[in-house]
């Protein structure tokens, strides 16, 4: 990555960096962290797989029934009325020992091993039973009907999952079905974060004149908690050069990734950018986006550093657009495509050309069943309520001058950030 100090910062008045360029530079710079650990399967949920997993068994391990019914030989069936003799029964976990001969069937439950000689299962609803006899008219079960074959899900020797896979519920279940008791995953990413600002106080204390509650640390804590990593909350740091330096040193000592909020504008009490330039390496700091123009990105000791803006909605927008993709890459996850869809705007969207806007939107189906998006109303970057009401970002590209009602616009649902 380019690592010249301060020179890469675009001074005010210089062209801004586009969102895509910024994200690409960040992703080109960061890399997967070192360190793996072997974890019991249950503890690996949410982690990223560090080595491929090969199945030692077929899944399912044996041919079995997909239905409650009768296991039979399809060759015995046909004509206007088939009649078979029930010679026994088998349950999931309790197979039938014998072998089916011509004219015979076995009562079978879902998941039970298909008895030797049988090649199909007739649903119990399709059979009439009288004592040890079943009849089922002219039905002709075909070979394999209602049978789940051995290895249909995974074959012995198959690669079940590849490195870089995030282990969600389906993946954990898939590994369990193949009998994997432990898996090798990437170690947890260590993330330190703090807020900067003399006006900030923590919840639980009354507000003095001019103070506001520090919401960003709570926002960041909540965002990070969903990303399966180790969080270090370093509190609120005053707008004081020495205090900011001390917090930088502490964060750089413990973390792979450091996040701060506030203090990256060009105000007189904004020390984050200059401290990063002094103690680490800074790359750029003005993004062509709204909300969230000022953004510092760089290196602090062995950690990557993001100086996020102060306003809470800007924190969330920049976190989702820049920090989260970087976290995923550092965690070793295979790159994913963002989920961006085109829907009709339910209102006129105003915007001057120049910066990419992430307006807070509500994606819903209208009375005609068509998906439309409307904004949550006022879009100030200090208005967390606009974020709370939203379920998506409406992405208006830099060059766009807004959108008319009914025009197709790009939308990124928040579920993409899960
Ligand atoms: P700054 O970039 O430090 O000038 O902050 C920009 C705006 O965001 C100011 O109105 C700050 O009061 C506000 N802000 C900064 N940090 C926080 C925070 N942790 N929680 C809520 N608002 C904040
Ligand atoms: Mg500030």
PDB file of N, CA and C in Angstrom, residues 1-9 244-249 251-253 258 271-284 296-306:
ATOM      1  N   UNK A   1       0.847  -1.203   0.000  1.00  0.00           N
ATOM      2  CA  UNK A   1       0.000   0.000   0.000  1.00  0.00           C
ATOM      3  C   UNK A   1       0.876   1.245   0.000  1.00  0.00           C
ATOM      4  N   UNK A   2       0.344   2.390  -0.491  1.00  0.00           N
ATOM      5  CA  UNK A   2       1.112   3.622  -0.388  1.00  0.00           C
ATOM      6  C   UNK A   2       1.151   4.058   1.066  1.00  0.00           C
ATOM      7  N   UNK A   3       2.332   4.350   1.584  1.00  0.00           N
ATOM      8  CA  UNK A   3       2.406   4.627   3.014  1.00  0.00           C
ATOM      9  C   UNK A   3       3.089   5.959   3.331  1.00  0.00           C
ATOM     10  N   UNK A   4       3.083   6.846   2.383  1.00  0.00           N
ATOM     11  CA  UNK A   4       3.724   8.123   2.693  1.00  0.00           C
ATOM     12  C   UNK A   4       2.898   8.861   3.741  1.00  0.00           C
ATOM     13  N   UNK A   5       3.610   9.543   4.631  1.00  0.00           N
ATOM     14  CA  UNK A   5       2.914  10.244   5.700  1.00  0.00           C
ATOM     15  C   UNK A   5       2.241  11.497   5.157  1.00  0.00           C
ATOM     16  N   UNK A   6       1.048  11.706   5.577  1.00  0.00           N
ATOM     17  CA  UNK A   6       0.249  12.904   5.317  1.00  0.00           C
ATOM     18  C   UNK A   6       0.105  13.276   3.835  1.00  0.00           C
ATOM     19  N   UNK A   7       1.158  13.035   3.002  1.00  0.00           N
ATOM     20  CA  UNK A   7       1.106  13.504   1.609  1.00  0.00           C
ATOM     21  C   UNK A   7      -0.138  13.021   0.867  1.00  0.00           C
ATOM     22  N   UNK A   8      -0.600  11.830   1.230  1.00  0.00           N
ATOM     23  CA  UNK A   8      -1.736  11.290   0.506  1.00  0.00           C
ATOM     24  C   UNK A   8      -3.060  11.921   0.932  1.00  0.00           C
ATOM     25  N   UNK A   9      -3.051  12.665   2.010  1.00  0.00           N
ATOM     26  CA  UNK A   9      -4.282  13.317   2.443  1.00  0.00           C
ATOM     27  C   UNK A   9      -4.685  14.311   1.375  1.00  0.00           C
ATOM     28  N   UNK A 244      -5.235  12.222  23.253  1.00  0.00           N
ATOM     29  CA  UNK A 244      -5.458  11.474  22.003  1.00  0.00           C
ATOM     30  C   UNK A 244      -4.233  10.612  21.698  1.00  0.00           C
ATOM     31  N   UNK A 245      -3.039  11.171  21.905  1.00  0.00           N
ATOM     32  CA  UNK A 245      -1.813  10.377  21.691  1.00  0.00           C
ATOM     33  C   UNK A 245      -1.792   9.148  22.583  1.00  0.00           C
ATOM     34  N   UNK A 246      -2.119   9.351  23.874  1.00  0.00           N
ATOM     35  CA  UNK A 246      -2.085   8.225  24.824  1.00  0.00           C
ATOM     36  C   UNK A 246      -3.070   7.139  24.395  1.00  0.00           C
ATOM     37  N   UNK A 247      -4.254   7.556  23.962  1.00  0.00           N
ATOM     38  CA  UNK A 247      -5.270   6.564  23.542  1.00  0.00           C
ATOM     39  C   UNK A 247      -4.795   5.828  22.293  1.00  0.00           C
ATOM     40  N   UNK A 248      -4.169   6.537  21.376  1.00  0.00           N
ATOM     41  CA  UNK A 248      -3.629   5.906  20.163  1.00  0.00           C
ATOM     42  C   UNK A 248      -2.615   4.823  20.547  1.00  0.00           C
ATOM     43  N   UNK A 249      -1.720   5.180  21.490  1.00  0.00           N
ATOM     44  CA  UNK A 249      -0.673   4.215  21.864  1.00  0.00           C
ATOM     45  C   UNK A 249      -1.295   2.978  22.495  1.00  0.00           C
ATOM     46  N   UNK A 251      -4.334   1.825  22.110  1.00  0.00           N
ATOM     47  CA  UNK A 251      -5.082   1.051  21.107  1.00  0.00           C
ATOM     48  C   UNK A 251      -4.125   0.283  20.200  1.00  0.00           C
ATOM     49  N   UNK A 252      -3.051   0.955  19.777  1.00  0.00           N
ATOM     50  CA  UNK A 252      -2.092   0.319  18.868  1.00  0.00           C
ATOM     51  C   UNK A 252      -1.406  -0.875  19.511  1.00  0.00           C
ATOM     52  N   UNK A 253      -1.298  -0.840  20.841  1.00  0.00           N
ATOM     53  CA  UNK A 253      -0.651  -1.954  21.554  1.00  0.00           C
ATOM     54  C   UNK A 253      -1.492  -3.221  21.562  1.00  0.00           C
ATOM     55  N   UNK A 258      -8.131  -0.466  14.759  1.00  0.00           N
ATOM     56  CA  UNK A 258      -8.502   0.603  15.695  1.00  0.00           C
ATOM     57  C   UNK A 258      -9.535   1.492  15.014  1.00  0.00           C
ATOM     58  N   UNK A 271      -7.952  16.296  16.580  1.00  0.00           N
ATOM     59  CA  UNK A 271      -6.564  15.828  16.683  1.00  0.00           C
ATOM     60  C   UNK A 271      -6.311  14.444  16.092  1.00  0.00           C
ATOM     61  N   UNK A 272      -7.376  13.783  15.646  1.00  0.00           N
ATOM     62  CA  UNK A 272      -7.198  12.387  15.231  1.00  0.00           C
ATOM     63  C   UNK A 272      -6.287  12.281  13.999  1.00  0.00           C
ATOM     64  N   UNK A 273      -6.576  13.089  12.996  1.00  0.00           N
ATOM     65  CA  UNK A 273      -5.812  12.992  11.755  1.00  0.00           C
ATOM     66  C   UNK A 273      -4.332  13.295  11.988  1.00  0.00           C
ATOM     67  N   UNK A 274      -4.079  14.375  12.705  1.00  0.00           N
ATOM     68  CA  UNK A 274      -2.660  14.728  12.890  1.00  0.00           C
ATOM     69  C   UNK A 274      -1.950  13.719  13.781  1.00  0.00           C
ATOM     70  N   UNK A 275      -2.661  13.136  14.750  1.00  0.00           N
ATOM     71  CA  UNK A 275      -2.020  12.143  15.615  1.00  0.00           C
ATOM     72  C   UNK A 275      -1.709  10.874  14.826  1.00  0.00           C
ATOM     73  N   UNK A 276      -2.612  10.518  13.919  1.00  0.00           N
ATOM     74  CA  UNK A 276      -2.331   9.343  13.088  1.00  0.00           C
ATOM     75  C   UNK A 276      -1.111   9.610  12.210  1.00  0.00           C
ATOM     76  N   UNK A 277      -1.023  10.798  11.655  1.00  0.00           N
ATOM     77  CA  UNK A 277       0.132  11.139  10.816  1.00  0.00           C
ATOM     78  C   UNK A 277       1.414  11.115  11.648  1.00  0.00           C
ATOM     79  N   UNK A 278       1.290  11.512  12.913  1.00  0.00           N
ATOM     80  CA  UNK A 278       2.471  11.593  13.775  1.00  0.00           C
ATOM     81  C   UNK A 278       2.920  10.207  14.271  1.00  0.00           C
ATOM     82  N   UNK A 279       1.949   9.400  14.716  1.00  0.00           N
ATOM     83  CA  UNK A 279       2.312   8.108  15.336  1.00  0.00           C
ATOM     84  C   UNK A 279       2.223   6.932  14.371  1.00  0.00           C
ATOM     85  N   UNK A 280       1.584   7.144  13.238  1.00  0.00           N
ATOM     86  CA  UNK A 280       1.415   6.030  12.301  1.00  0.00           C
ATOM     87  C   UNK A 280       1.572   6.510  10.873  1.00  0.00           C
ATOM     88  N   UNK A 281       0.739   5.985  10.009  1.00  0.00           N
ATOM     89  CA  UNK A 281       0.769   6.372   8.599  1.00  0.00           C
ATOM     90  C   UNK A 281      -0.651   6.641   8.157  1.00  0.00           C
ATOM     91  N   UNK A 282      -0.833   7.751   7.486  1.00  0.00           N
ATOM     92  CA  UNK A 282      -2.189   8.106   7.067  1.00  0.00           C
ATOM     93  C   UNK A 282      -2.254   8.113   5.554  1.00  0.00           C
ATOM     94  N   UNK A 283      -3.409   7.736   5.023  1.00  0.00           N
ATOM     95  CA  UNK A 283      -3.538   7.638   3.582  1.00  0.00           C
ATOM     96  C   UNK A 283      -4.431   8.680   2.932  1.00  0.00           C
ATOM     97  N   UNK A 284      -5.611   8.856   3.438  1.00  0.00           N
ATOM     98  CA  UNK A 284      -6.489   9.861   2.829  1.00  0.00           C
ATOM     99  C   UNK A 284      -7.584  10.183   3.824  1.00  0.00           C
ATOM    100  N   UNK A 296     -10.366   9.049   8.061  1.00  0.00           N
ATOM    101  CA  UNK A 296      -8.918   8.813   8.072  1.00  0.00           C
ATOM    102  C   UNK A 296      -8.690   7.314   8.036  1.00  0.00           C
ATOM    103  N   UNK A 297      -7.757   6.888   7.206  1.00  0.00           N
ATOM    104  CA  UNK A 297      -7.437   5.463   7.139  1.00  0.00           C
ATOM    105  C   UNK A 297      -5.927   5.323   7.145  1.00  0.00           C
ATOM    106  N   UNK A 298      -5.434   4.401   7.904  1.00  0.00           N
ATOM    107  CA  UNK A 298      -3.982   4.245   7.905  1.00  0.00           C
ATOM    108  C   UNK A 298      -3.533   3.125   8.807  1.00  0.00           C
ATOM    109  N   UNK A 299      -2.298   3.275   9.246  1.00  0.00           N
ATOM    110  CA  UNK A 299      -1.627   2.229   9.998  1.00  0.00           C
ATOM    111  C   UNK A 299      -1.224   2.800  11.339  1.00  0.00           C
ATOM    112  N   UNK A 300      -1.414   2.031  12.389  1.00  0.00           N
ATOM    113  CA  UNK A 300      -0.968   2.435  13.715  1.00  0.00           C
ATOM    114  C   UNK A 300      -0.306   1.208  14.324  1.00  0.00           C
ATOM    115  N   UNK A 301       0.993   1.222  14.481  1.00  0.00           N
ATOM    116  CA  UNK A 301       1.761   0.031  14.857  1.00  0.00           C
ATOM    117  C   UNK A 301       1.368  -1.125  13.936  1.00  0.00           C
ATOM    118  N   UNK A 302       0.908  -2.251  14.532  1.00  0.00           N
ATOM    119  CA  UNK A 302       0.551  -3.367  13.655  1.00  0.00           C
ATOM    120  C   UNK A 302      -0.918  -3.357  13.270  1.00  0.00           C
ATOM    121  N   UNK A 303      -1.600  -2.313  13.677  1.00  0.00           N
ATOM    122  CA  UNK A 303      -3.052  -2.273  13.435  1.00  0.00           C
ATOM    123  C   UNK A 303      -3.384  -1.407  12.229  1.00  0.00           C
ATOM    124  N   UNK A 304      -4.531  -1.704  11.622  1.00  0.00           N
ATOM    125  CA  UNK A 304      -5.118  -0.788  10.649  1.00  0.00           C
ATOM    126  C   UNK A 304      -5.991   0.178  11.421  1.00  0.00           C
ATOM    127  N   UNK A 305      -6.076   1.385  10.909  1.00  0.00           N
ATOM    128  CA  UNK A 305      -6.750   2.448  11.653  1.00  0.00           C
ATOM    129  C   UNK A 305      -7.820   3.112  10.788  1.00  0.00           C
ATOM    130  N   UNK A 306      -9.008   3.278  11.354  1.00  0.00           N
ATOM    131  CA  UNK A 306     -10.067   4.067  10.707  1.00  0.00           C
ATOM    132  C   UNK A 306     -10.480   5.182  11.651  1.00  0.00           C
TER     133      UNK A 306
END
